């Protein structure tokens, strides 16, 4: 997000966080201000008052953009307490809680006839009662928490962002481990949709203050992160023009009164030839620079909505309608992409873009170069060699098991 704003304004961006992350170290385009315990309510409100005072002599609004689930929730919960100069492109807190809770989210999907995977809800009360928790779907199945923010504070051996469960014994074991850690919310047990990463779609959207969708972009993931803590995070993506898919999702975003950035994950189910909505993130995704790389800087939509206030006069943009402008976005080194992405026509298209130098990453920016930063980022990228070597075979093994079972 900082790179987007720097590309638009040419000015460094101030970021406030609980700790410093590797991709922002020694950066010239983002100044990171570390605030210990910024993820706590009282600290967050106090810190934002200090931020407002820092800009006391600056005219105009202060645009506050959340870049993680935790900060998105804090902004939504406390935006009425912040300095009135802050403008917060985010949903109301009540809607955020609905969308963050996967059970309520899927209920909303049903209200708008949006397909989603077959689902069973597992509650804390079911576990405490000792009732047998069984799967109505054939194994393997997916298991994930309904509440992503609370889940970030849960730690135990074998913890994952999402679990692929292979047997009844494993289901019993994982559910017990989760609830023994005092996780209070429900769990979602879902039918496993077969297919590799090319079956996935990512929609990035911007919805203005009047709840009108002003930008929709469809991406086709080619490779995802296989590690337990980040499984499913996109690591390689191509742009795709898909008006039909946009038309499926747009009425949902406008109907629920959404505001701000939205990042939605879907997967195509060959069994019934439908796209099924998996989740929504109320922020830009990790691969958010993919939009700017392909000619659609999301920062422009934010500024036009809240600063120049002329966005309401524009029509909805459905991105990537010109394949000649396509760029491949990568979150891993090129050799990792080439080695671990399954052979396909899409991979060949991506390799052609690499040969044409139509490829880019979020963190390697020629305008943000220094020797220490260059060394640090290359060490970060080098770490993906070990990560993929360790976890990729397990992830692909899960897919092969689904196909063997005929799901």
C-alpha atoms as one frame of an Amber mdcrd trajectory, in Angstrom:
protein
   0.000   0.000   0.000   2.868   2.385   0.775   4.334   1.749  -2.658   0.973
   2.571  -4.243   0.794   5.947  -2.510   4.431   6.714  -3.260   3.837   5.952
  -6.944   0.865   8.335  -6.908   2.316  11.242  -4.908   6.095  10.826  -4.945
   6.051  11.336  -1.172   7.033   8.843   1.563   4.208   7.326   3.586   3.977
   7.128   7.382   3.073   3.695   8.720   2.315   2.779  12.322   2.717  -0.787
  13.534   3.334  -2.962  16.573   6.650  -4.114  15.150   8.934  -3.694  12.164
   8.669  -6.228   9.332  11.484  -7.184   6.984   9.918  -5.788   3.761   9.791
  -2.260   5.229  13.299  -2.122   6.729  15.621   0.573   5.341  12.859   1.773
   3.045  12.866   5.263   1.567   9.184   5.222   0.629   7.641   4.251   3.977
   8.604   5.508   7.421   7.572   2.902   9.985   6.766   4.158  13.490   6.803
   1.250  15.941   4.204   1.519  18.706   4.379  -1.391  21.176   0.969  -2.996
  21.799  -0.641  -0.976  19.013  -3.028  -3.897  18.546  -4.602  -3.112  21.947
  -7.643  -0.816  21.987  -6.444   1.827  24.440  -2.977   1.999  22.898  -4.419
   2.303  19.403  -6.744   5.193  20.297  -3.984   7.045  22.164  -1.515   6.493
  19.332  -3.950   7.841  16.748  -4.462  10.978  18.855  -0.674  11.408  18.826
  -0.635  10.915  15.059  -3.277  13.611  14.610  -1.190  15.999  16.733   1.858
  15.213  14.588  -0.032  16.596  11.572  -1.612  19.502  13.438  -0.392  22.118
  10.962  -1.285  20.130   7.864  -4.389  21.097   5.932  -6.776  18.509   4.593
  -7.926  15.091   5.732  -5.723  12.360   7.170  -6.292   9.141   5.252  -6.079
   6.145   7.606  -5.797   2.815   5.766  -5.668  -0.496   7.635  -3.407  -3.163
   6.143  -4.066  -6.164   8.430  -7.194  -7.820   9.817  -6.356  -6.656  13.340
  -5.923  -3.011  12.369  -9.015  -3.124  10.144 -11.034  -4.183  13.190  -9.457
  -1.500  15.392 -10.174   1.243  12.857 -13.792   0.131  12.414 -14.374  -0.174
  16.162 -12.864   3.176  17.125 -13.245   5.478  14.118 -15.917   7.555  15.897
 -13.397   8.247  18.691 -10.635   9.476  16.381  -9.769  13.043  15.433 -12.393
  14.249  12.918  -9.647  14.928  10.371  -9.136  11.183  10.008 -11.030   9.642
   7.112 -11.302   5.879   7.322 -12.305   3.983   4.172 -13.730   1.025   6.058
 -16.990  -0.742   6.801 -18.947  -0.115   9.990 -17.961  -2.273  12.944 -21.188
  -4.313  12.975 -20.753  -5.284   9.320 -17.068  -6.040   9.870 -17.941  -8.479
  12.657 -20.463 -10.191  10.391 -17.980 -10.557   7.561 -15.115 -11.634   9.836
 -17.259 -14.415  11.280 -17.341 -17.041   8.537 -20.647 -18.491   9.727 -22.385
 -15.115   9.417 -20.483 -14.383   6.204 -21.809 -17.533   4.532 -25.324 -16.664
   5.698 -24.964 -13.316   3.914 -23.695 -15.119   0.813 -26.849 -17.233   0.878
 -29.003 -14.101   1.049 -27.443 -12.927  -2.244 -27.379 -16.342  -3.951 -23.584
 -16.438  -3.895 -22.365 -20.055  -3.999 -20.012 -21.206  -1.237 -18.672 -24.630
  -0.217 -20.985 -26.994   1.650 -20.452 -26.234   5.311 -20.994 -27.619   8.805
 -20.520 -25.447  11.901 -18.724 -26.897  14.921 -19.360 -25.007  18.171 -17.516
 -24.814  21.452 -20.662 -26.149  23.142 -20.597 -29.249  20.925 -17.025 -29.962
  21.968 -17.653 -29.308  25.676 -20.709 -31.590  25.676 -18.666 -34.521  24.440
 -21.014 -35.144  21.505 -19.358 -36.909  18.582 -18.236 -34.394  15.948 -18.462
 -36.068  12.561 -18.073 -34.884   8.997 -20.989 -35.071   6.558 -18.434 -34.810
   3.737 -15.958 -37.412   2.556 -12.359 -36.898   3.610 -10.261 -34.909   3.137
 -12.184 -31.864   4.355 -11.261 -28.299   5.253 -11.363 -26.961   8.818 -10.898
 -23.295   9.669 -11.813 -20.820  12.417 -14.833 -18.589  11.969 -13.116 -15.642
  13.671  -9.777 -14.709  12.111  -8.726 -12.009  14.590  -9.146 -14.191  17.707
  -7.370 -17.002  15.842  -4.208 -14.902  15.585  -3.794 -15.207  19.357  -4.177
 -19.002  19.420  -0.968 -21.055  19.397  -0.406 -24.789  19.653   1.665 -27.528
  18.053   0.477 -28.043  14.497  -1.435 -24.739  14.276  -2.307 -23.727  10.710
  -4.217 -20.959   8.999  -6.463 -23.629   7.453  -6.401 -27.375   8.117  -6.818
 -30.164   5.594  -8.269 -33.046   7.597  -7.764 -36.585   6.303  -9.628 -38.779
   8.795 -12.081 -38.837  11.680  -9.228 -39.405  14.124  -7.406 -36.315  12.841
 -10.617 -34.270  13.023 -11.116 -35.235  16.670  -7.479 -34.458  17.495  -7.363
 -31.025  15.852 -10.721 -29.871  17.261  -9.569 -30.894  20.749  -6.246 -29.046
  20.388  -8.031 -25.891  19.252 -10.577 -25.760  22.064  -7.997 -26.723  24.693
  -6.333 -23.383  23.833  -9.441 -21.460  24.972 -10.525 -20.562  21.452 -14.121
 -19.430  22.041 -15.628 -19.137  18.570 -17.001 -21.684  16.137 -15.140 -23.734
  13.551 -16.133 -24.232   9.928 -15.933 -27.721   8.448 -16.158 -27.624   4.654
 -16.275 -29.820   1.619 -12.864 -29.772  -0.099 -13.094 -28.291  -3.598 -10.704
 -30.242  -5.858  -8.334 -28.545  -8.274  -4.935 -26.871  -8.227  -4.117 -23.198
  -7.693  -5.245 -22.274 -11.219  -8.843 -22.933 -10.093  -8.573 -20.000  -7.681
  -9.671 -16.439  -8.399  -8.929 -13.289  -6.436 -11.161 -10.246  -6.742  -9.870
  -6.886  -5.558 -12.525  -4.193  -5.380 -12.933  -0.624  -4.234 -16.342   0.514
  -2.974 -16.892   4.248  -2.451 -18.563   6.140   0.403 -21.954   5.751  -1.274
 -21.475   1.947  -1.376 -20.986   1.899  -5.154 -18.317  -0.399  -6.560 -15.862
   1.742  -8.534 -13.115  -0.769  -9.359 -13.110  -4.535  -9.825 -10.049  -6.594
 -10.700  -9.841 -10.355 -11.203  -6.576 -12.198 -10.675  -5.682 -15.801 -11.507
  -3.335 -17.313  -8.906  -0.783 -19.737 -10.299   1.095 -20.550  -7.098   0.307
 -20.230  -3.378   2.234 -20.372  -0.118   2.308 -23.989   1.154   3.467 -23.243
   4.725   1.043 -23.910   7.629   0.925 -20.319   8.899   0.290 -18.757   5.487
  -1.220 -21.554   3.420  -3.181 -20.273   0.445  -1.548 -16.826   0.290  -1.029
 -15.967  -3.373   2.587 -16.039  -4.573   2.092 -15.666  -8.332  -0.841 -14.099
 -10.148  -1.918 -13.164 -13.660  -4.586 -10.573 -14.502  -7.850 -11.772 -16.008
 -10.824  -9.932 -17.474 -13.980 -11.665 -16.235 -17.051  -9.458 -16.324 -19.362
 -12.382 -15.510 -17.533 -13.055 -12.254 -17.557  -9.346 -11.374 -21.298  -9.227
 -12.025 -21.723 -12.109  -9.577 -19.933 -10.324  -6.722 -20.771  -6.636  -7.303
 -24.444  -6.816  -6.163 -23.306  -8.498  -2.949 -20.823  -5.736  -2.058 -23.287
  -2.970  -2.859 -26.238  -4.743  -1.244 -24.586  -5.206   2.156 -23.490  -1.555
   2.251 -19.784  -2.223   1.901 -17.217   0.605   1.960 -13.508   0.628   1.152
 -11.096  -2.043  -0.049 -12.254  -5.628  -0.487 -10.212  -8.722  -1.270 -12.221
 -11.874  -2.044 -11.050 -15.443  -2.642 -13.057 -17.819  -4.838 -12.466 -21.273
  -6.280 -13.967 -22.886  -9.378 -15.630 -26.218  -8.661 -15.434 -28.528 -11.677
 -18.096 -30.774 -10.172 -20.917 -28.277 -10.656 -19.162 -25.651 -12.832 -19.578
 -22.807 -10.330 -17.306 -20.334  -8.573 -17.600 -20.641  -4.802 -16.759 -17.789
  -2.460 -14.305 -18.784   0.259 -13.685 -15.590   2.220 -13.503 -11.812   2.176
 -10.727  -9.618   3.583 -11.623  -6.030   4.450  -8.281  -4.648   3.350  -5.896
  -4.883   0.450  -4.362  -8.334   0.109  -0.673  -9.239   0.308  -0.661  -9.184
  -3.483  -2.330  -5.760  -3.624   0.504  -4.221  -5.673  -0.637  -6.562  -8.454
  -3.238  -3.904  -9.316  -0.751  -1.047  -9.666   1.628  -3.257 -11.623  -1.178
  -3.778 -14.137  -2.069  -0.092 -14.398  -4.711   0.370 -11.671  -3.236   2.127
  -8.640  -5.750   1.610  -5.833  -4.373   4.678  -4.029  -5.873   6.827  -6.791
  -9.367   5.547  -5.973  -8.867   6.254  -2.257  -7.644   9.796  -2.900 -10.405
  10.590  -5.397 -13.028   9.284  -2.961 -11.857  11.051   0.202  -9.565  13.926
  -0.831 -10.509  15.341  -4.240 -14.037  13.884  -3.877 -14.728  13.376  -7.573
 -14.914   9.573  -7.630 -18.714   9.554  -7.500 -18.741  11.075 -10.992 -16.957
   8.077 -12.516 -18.204   4.743 -13.828 -17.126   1.367 -12.501 -13.827   0.178
 -13.961 -13.590  -3.539 -14.757  -9.852  -4.074 -14.988  -7.567  -6.042 -17.306
  -9.600  -5.763 -20.507  -6.408  -5.318 -22.583  -4.127  -8.409 -22.470  -1.293
  -6.402 -24.057  -0.917  -4.513 -20.758  -0.703  -7.662 -18.636   2.023  -8.073
 -16.010   2.798 -11.132 -13.910   2.986 -10.416 -10.179   5.391 -12.565  -8.151
   5.829 -12.904  -4.401   8.612 -15.483  -4.762  11.831 -15.702  -6.818  11.391
 -16.550 -10.473  13.145 -19.913 -10.130  10.653 -20.943  -7.419   7.786 -20.008
  -9.712   9.273 -21.950 -12.619   9.995 -25.048 -10.530   6.811 -25.366  -8.471
   4.060 -24.027 -10.729   2.374 -26.912 -12.593   2.798 -26.907 -16.363  -0.171
 -25.345 -18.144  -1.097 -22.820 -20.802  -1.316 -20.203 -18.035   2.204 -20.971
 -16.880   3.427 -20.628 -20.467   1.689 -17.254 -20.660   3.427 -16.197 -17.447
   6.825 -17.361 -18.724   6.287 -15.313 -21.882   5.590 -12.244 -19.734   8.816
 -12.892 -17.816  10.733 -13.049 -21.108   9.117  -9.730 -22.100  10.059  -8.168
 -18.730   6.339  -7.808 -17.943   6.857  -9.014 -14.390   7.185  -7.375 -11.006
   7.145  -7.808  -7.250   5.910  -5.693  -4.371   9.153  -5.352  -2.436  11.805
  -4.897  -5.134  11.400  -1.266  -6.172  14.128   0.637  -8.074  12.980   3.817
  -6.310  13.573   2.195  -2.921  17.109   0.864  -3.245  20.012   0.666  -0.824
  22.701  -1.987  -0.401  21.515  -3.100   3.085  17.915  -3.294   1.880  18.900
  -5.199  -1.271  20.821  -7.788   0.787  18.006  -8.164   3.321  15.292  -8.664
   0.700  17.343 -11.214  -1.203  17.859 -13.142   2.034  14.088 -13.019   2.535
  13.454 -14.349  -0.964  16.136 -17.014  -0.532  14.142 -18.386   2.404  11.413
 -19.546   0.028  13.740 -22.296  -1.213  13.594 -24.012   2.174   9.897 -23.282
   2.647   8.773 -24.831  -0.648  11.134 -27.780  -0.288   9.644 -28.539   3.133
   5.909 -27.972   2.574   5.072 -28.094  -1.134   4.910 -31.899  -1.427   2.453
 -32.075   1.500   0.163 -29.485  -0.088   0.149 -31.230  -3.461  -0.390 -34.572
  -1.726  -3.643 -33.245  -0.274  -4.897 -32.380  -3.755  -3.970 -35.796  -5.127
  -5.853 -37.477  -2.268  -8.991 -35.516  -3.099  -8.751 -36.520  -6.754  -8.143
 -40.174  -5.819 -11.250 -40.178  -3.624 -13.309 -38.790  -6.487 -14.480 -35.634
  -4.675
